Phi, psi and omega in degrees: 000133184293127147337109205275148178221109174299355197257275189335296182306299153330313192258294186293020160264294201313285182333307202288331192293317195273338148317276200315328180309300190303281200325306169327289188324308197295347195240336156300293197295344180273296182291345199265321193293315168299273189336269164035269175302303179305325169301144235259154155267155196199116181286118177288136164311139180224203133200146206275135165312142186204154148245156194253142187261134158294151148268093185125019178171187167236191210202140185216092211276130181237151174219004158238127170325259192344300164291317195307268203329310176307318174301286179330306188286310183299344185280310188289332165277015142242025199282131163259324182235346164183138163230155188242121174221113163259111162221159187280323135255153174203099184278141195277033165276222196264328181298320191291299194311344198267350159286311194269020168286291174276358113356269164318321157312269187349279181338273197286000128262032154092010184255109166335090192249119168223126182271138197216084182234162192269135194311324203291320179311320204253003182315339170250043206276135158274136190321343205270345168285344175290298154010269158357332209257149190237193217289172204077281180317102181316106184242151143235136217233126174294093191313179186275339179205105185252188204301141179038076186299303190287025193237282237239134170275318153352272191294345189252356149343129179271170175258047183318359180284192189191101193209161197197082191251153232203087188043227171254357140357276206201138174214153182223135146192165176166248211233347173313106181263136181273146182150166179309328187288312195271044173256338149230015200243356171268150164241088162260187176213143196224179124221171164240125187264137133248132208096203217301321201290339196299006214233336182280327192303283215323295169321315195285351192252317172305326136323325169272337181288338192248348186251315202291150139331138178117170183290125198248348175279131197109095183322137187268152158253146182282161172247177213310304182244140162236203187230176176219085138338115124310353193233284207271156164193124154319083190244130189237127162265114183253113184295309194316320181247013162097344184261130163250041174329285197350315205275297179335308189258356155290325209271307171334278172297330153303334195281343212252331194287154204215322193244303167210178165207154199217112197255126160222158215194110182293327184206104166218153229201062145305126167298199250207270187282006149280307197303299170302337179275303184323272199290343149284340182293302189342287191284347163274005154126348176271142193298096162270100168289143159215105181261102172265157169326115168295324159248068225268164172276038162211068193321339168297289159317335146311319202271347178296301186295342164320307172342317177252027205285308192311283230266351179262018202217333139279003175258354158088029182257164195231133152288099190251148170227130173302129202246140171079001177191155189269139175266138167256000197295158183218087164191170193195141145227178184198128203010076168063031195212306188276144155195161183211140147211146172203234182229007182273115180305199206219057154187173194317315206283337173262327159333296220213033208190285189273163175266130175227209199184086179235147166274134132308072213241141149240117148188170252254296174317307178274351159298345183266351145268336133332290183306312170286327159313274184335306191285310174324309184292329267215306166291354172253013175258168177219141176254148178248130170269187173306306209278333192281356162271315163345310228259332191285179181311146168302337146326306174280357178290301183324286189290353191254022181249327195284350205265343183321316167255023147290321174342275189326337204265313171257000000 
């Protein structure tokens, strides 16, 4: 008889913990992959963009790819003196191309044109659509690694944003990424700014153009005057230096909430204190909504998130999930006052990991456009209760226990 060795015993439960894993993964994404193919196409509920006035400019809220884009392009084919264009993605189809199109117009009448995208995202991009852009145009590209990733979190930031500045003019940002799939088959949220904050845009993608990893020429100068808003505020997580306010002013503002928050979240993947101020709201009496993917395009991350559905449906907060199409929107609003969209998802990588980019707003009118956003989506959704989660299978019990500690990572 073989000896018992606890060191043995230690590598086989880790090996067999990590087969069931892989095994998981492998039988999530295959069934996600059929599910896929099958799902029916559909026109998503929406509500047409209008802006709504501010003080010091307007706000213009979108929920469909299409007019945003259609927008997005005539600002830039009306650009006289400089554009700032960032997206975390940019697919080399027909949207992208009617982008780097007018890019080029843009260029070739005297307007400072600098780009700014993520390698990783775009890696099954084909070079030769980058290629396209031709000299003059200021490119920076977020390398795939930067110095010493695995030493340092400083360096290993993704470039997650989505930002769009238009002279002094018009600025765009929210969730939106360009290409053909999201202008109609995604349910996101953009806005477009006008007035005093486009000068906050600006700064901020001039700060990520001179700090971030990746090539930087041309040094930017920041300009000249900026504002100090009572209704807007610019909030950035920048890895280089170590600061993420965004989770910060989501804690804020749940800590604050008195009547309801109406959370819609593309991955959402809450820490130990998100998860309790959402179920202190809860329990004091504010209406908590969380509207998610029922399916997202990354089923793993469906199933991480699942992980906090129990405390969060017994602490009495409600769970809506979108059907039929993936919502990728990153907003919340909250009585009737508060609201933020950008591009930061509800979980580490964007929290505590990536450079993101969200606006703050108080006021009263755009929380009130929000809130019919909230309710449109709110009709293409099904809410899951307490008791029906209780119920599900012991499999999926199975699988969301085993993928759980992965939850930090993401």
């Amino acid at each position: 008889m073989s000896r018992f060795s606890p060191r043995r015993t230690i590598r086989q439960g880790l090996a067999a913990t990590l087969a069931a894993q892989a095994t998981t993964v492998a039988a999530l994404l295959f069934v996600d992959s059929r599910r896929k193919r099958d799902r029916p196409s559909r026109r998503l509920p929406r509500v047409e963009p209008h802006d709504v006035p501010v003080p010091g400019g307007d706000l213009r809220i979108y929920t469909s790819g299409e007019s945003l884009f259609d927008d997005m392009l005539a600002d830039i084919d009306a650009a006289t003196h400089r554009v700032f264009f960032e997206s975390y993605i940019w697919k080399g189809d027909e949207i992208g191309h009617a982008f780097r199109d007018a890019l080029v117009r843009a260029h070739e009448r005297g307007v400072e044109v600098f780009v700014a995208f993520d390698e990783f995202a775009n890696l099954v991009v084909p070079r030769s659509f980058f290629a396209g852009l031709p000299d003059g145009i200021h490119v920076k590209r977020h390398p795939l690694l930067g110095r010493f990733p695995f030493v340092t979190p400083r360096q290993s930031g993704r470039n997650h944003r989505k930002l769009l500045v238009v002279d002094s003019r018009a600025a765009y940002l929210g969730g939106y990424n360009v290409g053909s799939l999201y202008a109609d088959r995604w349910r996101d949220t953009h806005a477009r700014v006008s007035g005093e904050m486009v000068v906050e845009l600006a700064n901020a993608f001039v700060d990520y153009w001179n700090v971030a990893p990746g090539r930087c020429s041309p040094h930017l100068e920041h300009p000249d005057s900026r504002t100090w808003s009572s209704t807007m505020r610019v909030h950035r997580n920048i890895p280089t230096d170590m600061v993420y306010p965004i989770r910060n002013m989501y804690l804020e503002a749940i800590d604050r909430a008195d009547e309801r928050i109406l959370l819609t979240a593309a991955y959402f993947i809450p820490d130990d204190v998100l998860t309790r101020a959402l179920v202190e709201a809860a329990r004091r009496g504010v209406d908590v909504r969380i509207l998610v993917p029922h399916f997202s395009n990354h089923v793993v991350a469906d199933w991480l998130s699942r992980r906090s559905y129990t405390e969060l449906l017994s602490g009495g907060v409600r769970i809506l999930r979108y059907e039929n199409a993936m919502v990728h929107a990153k907003t919340a609003t909250i009585d009737g006052r508060w609201t933020t969209l950008g591009t930061a998802n509800i979980d580490r990588l964007s929290l505590a990991g990536n450079y993101e980019i969200n606006l703050e707003i108080l006021d009263a009118d755009v929380a009130a456009q929000m809130e019919e956003v909230f309710a449109a989506d709110a009709l293409n959704s099904t809410e899951i209760t307490l008791a029906q989660w209780v119920e599900r299978p012991f499999v999926s019990r199975l699988a969301e226990g085993l993928l759980s500690p992965y939850r930090p990572l993401l």
